[in-house]
Tab-separated table of C-alpha atoms and ligand atoms in Angstrom:
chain	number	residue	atom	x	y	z
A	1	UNK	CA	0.000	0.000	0.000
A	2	UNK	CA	1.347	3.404	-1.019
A	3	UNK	CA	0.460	6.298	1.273
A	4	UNK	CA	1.240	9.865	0.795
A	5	UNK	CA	1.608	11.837	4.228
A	6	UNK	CA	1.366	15.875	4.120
A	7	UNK	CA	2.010	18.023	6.463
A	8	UNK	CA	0.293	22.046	5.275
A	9	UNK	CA	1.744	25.043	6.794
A	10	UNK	CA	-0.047	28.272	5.741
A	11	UNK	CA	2.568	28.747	2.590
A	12	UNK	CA	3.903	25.404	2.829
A	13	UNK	CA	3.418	21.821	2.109
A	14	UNK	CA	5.321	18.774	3.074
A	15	UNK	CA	5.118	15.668	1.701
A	16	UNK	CA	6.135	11.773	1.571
A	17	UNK	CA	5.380	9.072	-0.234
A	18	UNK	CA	5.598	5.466	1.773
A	19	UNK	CA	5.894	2.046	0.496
A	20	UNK	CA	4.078	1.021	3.492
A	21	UNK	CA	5.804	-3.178	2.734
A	22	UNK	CA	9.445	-2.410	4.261
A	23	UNK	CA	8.243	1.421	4.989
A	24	UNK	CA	10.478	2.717	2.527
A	25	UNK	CA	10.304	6.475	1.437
A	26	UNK	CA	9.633	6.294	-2.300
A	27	UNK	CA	9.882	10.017	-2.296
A	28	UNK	CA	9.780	13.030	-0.575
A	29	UNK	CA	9.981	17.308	-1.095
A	30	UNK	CA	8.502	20.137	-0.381
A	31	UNK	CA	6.532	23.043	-2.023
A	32	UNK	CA	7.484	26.863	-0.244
A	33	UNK	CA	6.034	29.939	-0.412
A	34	UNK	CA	2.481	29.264	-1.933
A	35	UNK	CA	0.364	32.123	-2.450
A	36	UNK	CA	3.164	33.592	-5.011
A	37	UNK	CA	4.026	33.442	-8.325
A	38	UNK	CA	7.617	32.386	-7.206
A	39	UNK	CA	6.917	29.561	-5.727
A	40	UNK	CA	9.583	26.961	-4.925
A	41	UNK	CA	9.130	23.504	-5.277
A	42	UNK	CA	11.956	20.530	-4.155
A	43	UNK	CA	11.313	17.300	-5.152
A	44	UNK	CA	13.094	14.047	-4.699
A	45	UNK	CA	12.834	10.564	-5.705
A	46	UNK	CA	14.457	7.419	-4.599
A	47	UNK	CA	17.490	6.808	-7.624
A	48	UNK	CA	16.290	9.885	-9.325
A	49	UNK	CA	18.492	13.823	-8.986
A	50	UNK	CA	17.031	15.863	-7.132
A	51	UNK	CA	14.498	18.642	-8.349
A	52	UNK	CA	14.193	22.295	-7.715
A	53	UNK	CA	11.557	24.709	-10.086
A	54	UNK	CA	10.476	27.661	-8.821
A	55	UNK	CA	6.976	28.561	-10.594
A	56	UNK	CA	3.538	29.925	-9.644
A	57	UNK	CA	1.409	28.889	-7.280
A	58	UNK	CA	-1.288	30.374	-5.826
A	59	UNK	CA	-2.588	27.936	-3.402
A	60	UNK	CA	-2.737	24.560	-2.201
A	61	UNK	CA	-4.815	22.876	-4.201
A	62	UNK	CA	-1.848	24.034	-6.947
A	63	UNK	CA	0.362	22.799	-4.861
A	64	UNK	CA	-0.873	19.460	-4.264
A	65	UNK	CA	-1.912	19.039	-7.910
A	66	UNK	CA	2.259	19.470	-8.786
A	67	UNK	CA	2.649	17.174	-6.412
A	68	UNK	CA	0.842	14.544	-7.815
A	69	UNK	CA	1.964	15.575	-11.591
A	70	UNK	CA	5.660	15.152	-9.812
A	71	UNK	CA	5.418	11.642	-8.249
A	72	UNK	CA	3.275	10.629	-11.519
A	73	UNK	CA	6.044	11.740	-14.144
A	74	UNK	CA	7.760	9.500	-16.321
A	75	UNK	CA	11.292	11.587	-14.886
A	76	UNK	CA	11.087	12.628	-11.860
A	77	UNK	CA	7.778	10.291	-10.554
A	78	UNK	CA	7.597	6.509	-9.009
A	79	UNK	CA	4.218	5.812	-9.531
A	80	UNK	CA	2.278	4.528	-13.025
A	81	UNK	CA	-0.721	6.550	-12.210
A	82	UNK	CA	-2.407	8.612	-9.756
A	83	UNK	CA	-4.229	5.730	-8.766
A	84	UNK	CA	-1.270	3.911	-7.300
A	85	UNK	CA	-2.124	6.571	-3.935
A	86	UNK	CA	-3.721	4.449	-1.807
A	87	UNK	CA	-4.356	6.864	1.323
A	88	UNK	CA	-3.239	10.310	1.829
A	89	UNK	CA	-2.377	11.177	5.982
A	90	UNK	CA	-2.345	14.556	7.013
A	91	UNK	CA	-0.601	16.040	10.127
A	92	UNK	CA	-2.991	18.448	11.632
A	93	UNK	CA	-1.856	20.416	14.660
A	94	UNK	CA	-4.604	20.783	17.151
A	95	UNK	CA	-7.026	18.199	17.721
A	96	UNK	CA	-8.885	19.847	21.061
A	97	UNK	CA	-10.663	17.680	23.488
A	98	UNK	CA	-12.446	16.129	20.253
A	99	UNK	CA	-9.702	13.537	19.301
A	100	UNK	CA	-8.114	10.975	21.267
A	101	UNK	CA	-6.328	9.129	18.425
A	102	UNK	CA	-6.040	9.498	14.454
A	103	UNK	CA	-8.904	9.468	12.687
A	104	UNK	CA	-9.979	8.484	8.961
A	105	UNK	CA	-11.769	12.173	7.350
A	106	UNK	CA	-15.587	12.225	7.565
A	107	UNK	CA	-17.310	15.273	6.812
A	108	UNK	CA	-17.889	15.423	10.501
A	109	UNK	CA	-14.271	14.989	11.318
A	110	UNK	CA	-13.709	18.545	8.692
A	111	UNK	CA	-16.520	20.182	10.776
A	112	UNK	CA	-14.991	19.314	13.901
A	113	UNK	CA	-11.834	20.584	12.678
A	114	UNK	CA	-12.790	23.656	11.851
A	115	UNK	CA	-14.693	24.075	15.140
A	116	UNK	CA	-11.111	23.927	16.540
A	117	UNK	CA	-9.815	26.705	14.275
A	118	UNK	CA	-10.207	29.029	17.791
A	119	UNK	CA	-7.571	26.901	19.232
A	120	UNK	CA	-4.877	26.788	17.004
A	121	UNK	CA	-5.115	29.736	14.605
A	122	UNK	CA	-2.137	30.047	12.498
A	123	UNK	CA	-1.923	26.014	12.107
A	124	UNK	CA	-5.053	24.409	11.666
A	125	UNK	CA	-6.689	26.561	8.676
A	126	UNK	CA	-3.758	25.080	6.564
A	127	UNK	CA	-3.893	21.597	7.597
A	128	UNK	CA	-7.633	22.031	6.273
A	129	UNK	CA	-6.501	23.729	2.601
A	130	UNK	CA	-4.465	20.644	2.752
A	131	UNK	CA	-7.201	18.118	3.220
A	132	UNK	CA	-9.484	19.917	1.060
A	133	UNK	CA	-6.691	20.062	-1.980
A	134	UNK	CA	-6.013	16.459	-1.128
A	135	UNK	CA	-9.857	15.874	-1.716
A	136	UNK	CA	-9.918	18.023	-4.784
A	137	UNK	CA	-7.163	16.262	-6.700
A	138	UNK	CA	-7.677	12.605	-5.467
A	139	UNK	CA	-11.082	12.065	-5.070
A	140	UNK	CA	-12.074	8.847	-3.812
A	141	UNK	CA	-8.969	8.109	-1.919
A	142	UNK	CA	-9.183	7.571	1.881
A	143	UNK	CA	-7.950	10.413	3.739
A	144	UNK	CA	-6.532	10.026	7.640
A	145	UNK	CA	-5.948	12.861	10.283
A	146	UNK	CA	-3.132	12.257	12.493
A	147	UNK	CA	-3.169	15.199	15.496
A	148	UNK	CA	-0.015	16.810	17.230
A	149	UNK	CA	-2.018	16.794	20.644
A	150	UNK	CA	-3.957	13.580	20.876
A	151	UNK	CA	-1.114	11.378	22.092
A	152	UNK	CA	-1.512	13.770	24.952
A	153	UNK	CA	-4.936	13.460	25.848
A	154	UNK	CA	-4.205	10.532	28.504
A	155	UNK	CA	-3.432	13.353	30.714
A	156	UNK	CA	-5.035	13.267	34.346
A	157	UNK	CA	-6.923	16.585	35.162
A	158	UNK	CA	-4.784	17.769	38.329
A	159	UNK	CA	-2.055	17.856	34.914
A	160	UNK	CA	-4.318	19.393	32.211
A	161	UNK	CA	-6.008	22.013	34.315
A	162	UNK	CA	-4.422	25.348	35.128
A	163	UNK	CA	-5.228	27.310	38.713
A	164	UNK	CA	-8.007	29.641	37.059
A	165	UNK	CA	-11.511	29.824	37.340
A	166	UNK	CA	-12.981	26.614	35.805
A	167	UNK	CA	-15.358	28.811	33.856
A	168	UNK	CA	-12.597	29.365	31.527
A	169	UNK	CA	-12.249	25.187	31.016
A	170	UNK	CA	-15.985	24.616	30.621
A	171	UNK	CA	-16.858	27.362	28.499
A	172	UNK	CA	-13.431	28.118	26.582
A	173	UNK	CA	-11.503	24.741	27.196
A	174	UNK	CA	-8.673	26.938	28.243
A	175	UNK	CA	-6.419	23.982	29.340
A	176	UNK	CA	-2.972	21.911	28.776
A	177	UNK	CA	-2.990	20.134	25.366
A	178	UNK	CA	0.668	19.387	24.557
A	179	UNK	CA	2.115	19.393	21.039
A	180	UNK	CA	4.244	17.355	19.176
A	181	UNK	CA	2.373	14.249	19.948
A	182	UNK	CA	3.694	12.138	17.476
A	183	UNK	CA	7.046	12.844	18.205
A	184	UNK	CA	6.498	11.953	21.896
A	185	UNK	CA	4.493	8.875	20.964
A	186	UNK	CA	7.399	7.750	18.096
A	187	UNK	CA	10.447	8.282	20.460
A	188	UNK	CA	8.773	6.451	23.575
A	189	UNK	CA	7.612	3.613	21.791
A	190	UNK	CA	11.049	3.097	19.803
A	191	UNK	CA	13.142	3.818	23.662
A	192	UNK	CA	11.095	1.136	24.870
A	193	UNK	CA	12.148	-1.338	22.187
A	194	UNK	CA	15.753	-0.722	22.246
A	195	UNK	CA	15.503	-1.142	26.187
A	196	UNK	CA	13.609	-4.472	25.510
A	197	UNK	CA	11.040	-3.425	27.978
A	198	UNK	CA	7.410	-2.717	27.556
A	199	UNK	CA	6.459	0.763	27.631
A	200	UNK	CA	3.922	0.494	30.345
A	201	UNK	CA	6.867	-0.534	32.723
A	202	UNK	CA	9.353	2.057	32.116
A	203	UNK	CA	8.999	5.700	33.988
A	204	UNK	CA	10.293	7.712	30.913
A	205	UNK	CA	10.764	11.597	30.232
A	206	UNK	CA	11.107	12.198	26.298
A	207	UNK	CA	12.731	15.570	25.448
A	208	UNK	CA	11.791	17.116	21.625
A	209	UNK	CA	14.015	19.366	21.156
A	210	UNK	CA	14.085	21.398	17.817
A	211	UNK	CA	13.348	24.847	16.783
A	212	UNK	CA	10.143	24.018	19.024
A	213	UNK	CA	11.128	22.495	22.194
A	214	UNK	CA	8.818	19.902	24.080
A	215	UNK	CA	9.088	17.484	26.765
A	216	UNK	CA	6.903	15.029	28.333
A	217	UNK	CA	6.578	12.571	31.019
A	218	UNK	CA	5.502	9.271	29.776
A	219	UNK	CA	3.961	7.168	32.956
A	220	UNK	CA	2.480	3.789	32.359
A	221	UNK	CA	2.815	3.627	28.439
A	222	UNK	CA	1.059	7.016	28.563
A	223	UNK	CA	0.989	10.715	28.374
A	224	UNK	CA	1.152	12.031	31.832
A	225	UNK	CA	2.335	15.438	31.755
A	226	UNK	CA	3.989	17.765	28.705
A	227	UNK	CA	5.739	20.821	29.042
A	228	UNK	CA	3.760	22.737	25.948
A	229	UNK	CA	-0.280	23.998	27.066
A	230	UNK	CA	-3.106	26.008	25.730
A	231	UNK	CA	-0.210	26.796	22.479
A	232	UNK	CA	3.026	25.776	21.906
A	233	UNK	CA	4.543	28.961	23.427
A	234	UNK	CA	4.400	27.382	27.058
A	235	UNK	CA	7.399	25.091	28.399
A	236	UNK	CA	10.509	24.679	27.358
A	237	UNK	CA	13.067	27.810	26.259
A	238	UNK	CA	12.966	27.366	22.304
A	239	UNK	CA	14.540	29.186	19.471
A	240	UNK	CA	12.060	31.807	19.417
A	241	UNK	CA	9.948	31.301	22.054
A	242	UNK	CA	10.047	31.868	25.352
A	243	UNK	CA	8.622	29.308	27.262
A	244	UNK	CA	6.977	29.674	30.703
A	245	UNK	CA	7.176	33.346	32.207
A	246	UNK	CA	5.229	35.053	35.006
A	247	UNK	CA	1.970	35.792	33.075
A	248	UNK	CA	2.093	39.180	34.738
A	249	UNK	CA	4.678	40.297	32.174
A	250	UNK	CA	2.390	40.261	29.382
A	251	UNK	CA	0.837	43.291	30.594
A	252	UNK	CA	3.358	45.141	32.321
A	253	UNK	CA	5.460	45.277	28.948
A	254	UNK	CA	2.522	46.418	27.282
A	255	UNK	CA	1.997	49.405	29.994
A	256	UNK	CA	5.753	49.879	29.820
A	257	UNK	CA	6.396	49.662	26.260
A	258	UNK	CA	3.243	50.904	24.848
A	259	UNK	CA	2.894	47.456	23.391
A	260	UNK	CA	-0.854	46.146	21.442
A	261	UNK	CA	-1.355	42.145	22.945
A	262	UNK	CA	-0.487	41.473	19.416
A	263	UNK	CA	3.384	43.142	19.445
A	264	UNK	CA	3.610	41.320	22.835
A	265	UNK	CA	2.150	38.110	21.492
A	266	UNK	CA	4.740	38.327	18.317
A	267	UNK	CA	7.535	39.441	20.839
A	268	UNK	CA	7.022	35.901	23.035
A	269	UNK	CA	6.699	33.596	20.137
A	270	UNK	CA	9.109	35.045	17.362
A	271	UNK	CA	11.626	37.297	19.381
A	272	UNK	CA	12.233	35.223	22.355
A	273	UNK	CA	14.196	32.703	23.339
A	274	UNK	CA	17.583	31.875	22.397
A	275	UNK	CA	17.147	34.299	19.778
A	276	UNK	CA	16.819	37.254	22.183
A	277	UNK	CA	19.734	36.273	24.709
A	278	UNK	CA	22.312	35.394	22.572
A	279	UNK	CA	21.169	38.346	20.706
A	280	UNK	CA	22.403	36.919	17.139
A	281	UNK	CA	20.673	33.448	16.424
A	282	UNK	CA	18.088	31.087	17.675
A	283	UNK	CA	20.026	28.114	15.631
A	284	UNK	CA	21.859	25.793	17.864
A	285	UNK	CA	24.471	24.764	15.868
A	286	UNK	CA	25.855	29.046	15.628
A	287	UNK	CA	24.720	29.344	19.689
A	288	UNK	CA	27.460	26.142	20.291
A	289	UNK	CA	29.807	28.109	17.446
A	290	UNK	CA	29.901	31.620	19.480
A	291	UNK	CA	30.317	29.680	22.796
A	292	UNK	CA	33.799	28.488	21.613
A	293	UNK	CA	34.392	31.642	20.469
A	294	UNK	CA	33.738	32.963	23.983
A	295	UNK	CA	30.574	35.153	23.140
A	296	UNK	CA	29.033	35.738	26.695
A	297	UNK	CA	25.769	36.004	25.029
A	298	UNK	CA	25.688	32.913	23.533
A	299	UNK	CA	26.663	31.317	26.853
A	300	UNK	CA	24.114	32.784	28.553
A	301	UNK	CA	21.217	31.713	26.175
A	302	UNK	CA	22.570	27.882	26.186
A	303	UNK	CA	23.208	28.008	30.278
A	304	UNK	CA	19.510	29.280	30.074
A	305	UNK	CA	18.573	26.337	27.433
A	306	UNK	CA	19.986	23.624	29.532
A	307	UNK	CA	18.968	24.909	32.842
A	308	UNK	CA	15.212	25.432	31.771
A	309	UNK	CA	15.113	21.802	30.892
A	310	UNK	CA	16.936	20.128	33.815
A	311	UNK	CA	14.565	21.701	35.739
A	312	UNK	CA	11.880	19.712	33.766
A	313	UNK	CA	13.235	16.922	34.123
A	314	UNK	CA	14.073	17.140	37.490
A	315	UNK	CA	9.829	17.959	37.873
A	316	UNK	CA	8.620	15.165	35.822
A	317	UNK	CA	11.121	12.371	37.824
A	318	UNK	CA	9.331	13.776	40.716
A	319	UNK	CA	6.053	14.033	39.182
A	320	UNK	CA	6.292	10.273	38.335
A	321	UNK	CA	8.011	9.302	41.642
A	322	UNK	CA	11.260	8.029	39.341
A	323	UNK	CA	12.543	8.277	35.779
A	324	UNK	CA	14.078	4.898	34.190
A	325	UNK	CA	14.501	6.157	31.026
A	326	UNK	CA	15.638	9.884	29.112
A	327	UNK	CA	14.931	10.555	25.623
A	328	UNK	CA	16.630	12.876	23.558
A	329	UNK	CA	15.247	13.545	19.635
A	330	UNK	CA	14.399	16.242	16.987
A	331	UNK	CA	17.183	18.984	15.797
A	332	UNK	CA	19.089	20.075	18.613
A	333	UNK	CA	18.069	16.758	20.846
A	334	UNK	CA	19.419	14.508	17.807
A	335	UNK	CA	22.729	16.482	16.924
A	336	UNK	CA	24.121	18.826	20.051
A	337	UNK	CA	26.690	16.630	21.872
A	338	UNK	CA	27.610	19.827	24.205
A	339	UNK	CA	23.959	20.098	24.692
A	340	UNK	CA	23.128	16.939	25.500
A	341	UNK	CA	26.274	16.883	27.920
A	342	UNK	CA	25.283	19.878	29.879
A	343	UNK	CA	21.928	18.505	30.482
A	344	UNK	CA	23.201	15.346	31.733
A	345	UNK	CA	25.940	16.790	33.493
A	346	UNK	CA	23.382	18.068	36.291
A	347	UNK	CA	20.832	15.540	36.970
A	348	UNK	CA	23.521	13.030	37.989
A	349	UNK	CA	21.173	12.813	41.577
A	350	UNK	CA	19.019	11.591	39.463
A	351	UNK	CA	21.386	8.544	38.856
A	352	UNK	CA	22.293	9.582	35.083
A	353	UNK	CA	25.585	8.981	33.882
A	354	UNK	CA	26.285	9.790	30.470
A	355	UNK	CA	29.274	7.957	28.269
A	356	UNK	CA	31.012	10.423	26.772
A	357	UNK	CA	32.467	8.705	23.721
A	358	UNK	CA	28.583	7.245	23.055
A	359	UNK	CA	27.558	10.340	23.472
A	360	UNK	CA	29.784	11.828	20.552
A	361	UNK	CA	28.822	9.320	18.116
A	362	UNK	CA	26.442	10.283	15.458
A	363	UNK	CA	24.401	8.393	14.161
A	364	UNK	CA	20.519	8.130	12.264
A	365	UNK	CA	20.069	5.067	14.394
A	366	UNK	CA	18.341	4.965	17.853
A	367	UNK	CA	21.541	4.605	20.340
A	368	UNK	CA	21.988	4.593	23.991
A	369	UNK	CA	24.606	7.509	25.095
A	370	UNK	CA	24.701	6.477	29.142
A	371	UNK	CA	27.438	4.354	30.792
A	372	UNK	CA	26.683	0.677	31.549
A	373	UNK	CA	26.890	2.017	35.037
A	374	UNK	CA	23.978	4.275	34.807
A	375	UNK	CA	20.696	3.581	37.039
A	376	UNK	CA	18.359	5.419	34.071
A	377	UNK	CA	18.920	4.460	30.317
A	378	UNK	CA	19.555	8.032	28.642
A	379	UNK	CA	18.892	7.434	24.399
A	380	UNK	CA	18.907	9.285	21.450
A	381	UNK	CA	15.764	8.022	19.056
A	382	UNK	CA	15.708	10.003	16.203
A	383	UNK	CA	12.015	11.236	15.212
A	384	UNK	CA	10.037	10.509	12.864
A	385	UNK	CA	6.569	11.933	12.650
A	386	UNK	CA	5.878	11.596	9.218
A	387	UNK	CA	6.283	7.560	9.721
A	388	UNK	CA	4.136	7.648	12.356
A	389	UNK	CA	1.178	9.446	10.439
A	390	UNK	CA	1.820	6.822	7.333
A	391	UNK	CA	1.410	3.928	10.113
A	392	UNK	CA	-1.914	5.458	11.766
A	393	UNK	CA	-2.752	5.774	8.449
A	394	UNK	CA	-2.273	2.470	7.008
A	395	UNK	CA	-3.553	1.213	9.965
A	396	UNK	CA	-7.070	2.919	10.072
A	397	UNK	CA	-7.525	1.694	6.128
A	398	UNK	CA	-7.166	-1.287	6.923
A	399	UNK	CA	-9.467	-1.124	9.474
A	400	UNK	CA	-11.942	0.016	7.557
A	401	UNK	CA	-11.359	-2.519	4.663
A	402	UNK	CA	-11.546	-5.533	6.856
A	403	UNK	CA	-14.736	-3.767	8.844
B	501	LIG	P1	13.901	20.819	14.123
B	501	LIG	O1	12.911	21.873	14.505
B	501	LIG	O2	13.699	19.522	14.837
B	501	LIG	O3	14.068	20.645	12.635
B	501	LIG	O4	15.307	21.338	14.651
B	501	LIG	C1	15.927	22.456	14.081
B	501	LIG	C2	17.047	22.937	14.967
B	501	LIG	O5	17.963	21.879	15.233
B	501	LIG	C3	17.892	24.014	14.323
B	501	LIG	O6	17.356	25.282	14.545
B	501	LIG	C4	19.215	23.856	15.028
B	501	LIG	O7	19.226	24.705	16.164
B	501	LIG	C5	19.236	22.443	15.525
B	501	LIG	N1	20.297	21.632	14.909
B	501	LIG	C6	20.270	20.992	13.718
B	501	LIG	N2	21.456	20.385	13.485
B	501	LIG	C7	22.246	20.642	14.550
B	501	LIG	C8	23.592	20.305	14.929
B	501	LIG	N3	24.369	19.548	14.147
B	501	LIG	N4	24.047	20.763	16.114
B	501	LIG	C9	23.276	21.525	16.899
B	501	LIG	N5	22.016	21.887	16.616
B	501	LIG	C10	21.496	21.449	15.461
């Protein structure tokens, strides 16, 4: 079964196309700036160059219908026909209350969707132009939701709910969600395997750590707790964002500043973060760079980084009563040795004891980067999200076949 997994961004689209026997990637790319007439589109194909065109494309439904044309060419493509798409699986960001697990797309589902557009403004719109383009130009082919927050909806209240008036829960459903569900779910399942434990046993905190930085604390095979809330701005200090923060700041920097919500809003999410204290770059890799160099700034902002999420860790292992097992994965989690050295260098209470020359390997594969000595298992699992959605996917097709 072939399945095509897409994740929309408002001027975006990612996709990838799965063998889903041996879960191979038959090909993969990505279309940028839609909306324009520049748009650019990369494209490549298992044993074919890669492709690069930059042409107009004024919205999704263009998008995904060069998509189709791309993986359905006799040069660039791997497919006979259009028909060869079995299912499509979308990544859509915020699922609500409403969805507990990935879904297959009713017209229900797209209402229910939409009735979540409140929630997550800037991300769930697109995910719908993607559906709806995926509709438009491959009608008849089964369609699958896969949501950033649902692997998080095994959280207890006393975890969910924050210290306001519940009011603002029943009517509003102001509470904790948690993002990057899939990435959680992927990495915990895969650290359980490589321990050779089940998942239910193990006391595990996974740490996401990318441009957008999450972790969570995984308690009996489950979702217990996540660092992310309403939005993805709570949490963890990320490369633009700041994280938590006494709420009171929001409006004393808008008496003090003469600041609109909005400029504040902006100011937390895009000029935050490791961005603001090192004062040059919210990319890891040039934060690490100026460090050597002996920019202060940049020391600051990753003493800040590493601190911020000790401290989480150090909560959830408490939260849970224990941690067995440490997770690292995404960008920064996958790649920073230094990083991933400075947070293990201070939760050695904890009984975490990192091997240094395990932790400098690198590697695509899932590895463990702790000492035989050490009383919790500390791995790297590399994400992937977009495997995960094809799975659900393929999974909830052929549930539906054999129903
Ligand atoms: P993601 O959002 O998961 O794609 O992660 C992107 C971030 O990962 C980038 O902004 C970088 O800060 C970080 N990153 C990627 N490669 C490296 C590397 N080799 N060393 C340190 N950080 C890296």
């Amino acid at each position: 079964m072939k399945i095509l997994v897409m994740n929309a961004g408002s001027s975006s689209l990612k996709y990838q196309l799965y063998e889903m026997t041996g879960e191979a990637v038959l090909a993969h790319g990505r279309v940028e700036r839609i909306g324009s007439d520049s748009a650019i589109v990369t494209h490549e194909a298992a044993g074919r160059p890669e492709l690069r065109e930059v042409k107009e494309m004024l919205d999704h439904n263009a998008a995904v219908k060069r998509v189709i044309e791309l993986l359905t060419d006799s040069g660039s493509g791997v497919l006979g026909a259009m028909g060869d798409i079995d299912a499509v699986g979308h990544r859509v960001v915020h699922g609500g209350e409403s969805f507990k697990a990935s879904t297959l797309v009713t017209n229900e589902v797209k209402q229910e969707i939409r009735r979540l557009f409140d929630l997550a403004p800037l991300h769930n719109p697109p995910a719908m132009m993607g559906i709806a383009a995926a509709e438009a130009n491959l009608p008849n082919v089964p369609q699958a939701v896969v949501f950033d927050t649902a692997f998080h909806q095994t959280m207890p209240m006393e975890t969910f709910l924050y210290p306001i008036p519940m009011v603002l829960y029943k009517r509003h459903k102001i509470r904790r969600y948690g993002f990057h569900g899939t990435s959680h779910d992927y990495v915990s399942a895969h650290a359980a395997e490589k321990i050779g434990k089940p998942l239910a046993s193990l006391k595990m905190v996974t740490c996401h750590i990318g441009n957008g930085a999450s972790c969570a604390a995984i308690l009996d095979g489950k979702s217990y707790d996540t660092s992310m809330g309403l939005t993805p701005l709570e949490g963890l200090m990320m490369g633009t964002r700041s994280g938590d923060l006494d709420p009171a700041i929001v409006p004393f920097t808008m008496a003090r500043e003469e600041l609109t919500l909005g400029e504040v809003s902006s100011m937390l999410n895009k000029h935050s973060g490791l961005q603001a204290i090192s004062g040059t770059s919210s990319d890891m890799r040039e934060i690490t760079d100026a460090m050597q160099e002996g920019d202060k700034q940049a020391k600051l902002a990753f003493d800040m980084y590493t601190y911020r999420l000790r401290k989480y860790i150090g909560a959830y292992a408490a939260a849970m009563n224990g941690i067995d097992a440490l997770v690292f994965t995404a960008g920064v989690g996958e790649n920073s040795i230094v990083f991933r050295k400075a947070v293990c260098e201070g939760l050695t209470f904890l009984g975490i004891e990192l091997d240094e020359r395990r932790n400098a390997v690198r590697s695509k594969e899932a590895r463990y980067i702790s000492s035989d000595a050490s009383r919790v298992a500390v791995l790297v699992v590399p994400t992937n999200e977009e495997l995960l959605i094809a799975r659900d996917t393929y999974r909830l097709v052929n549930n539906r076949s054999q129903a």
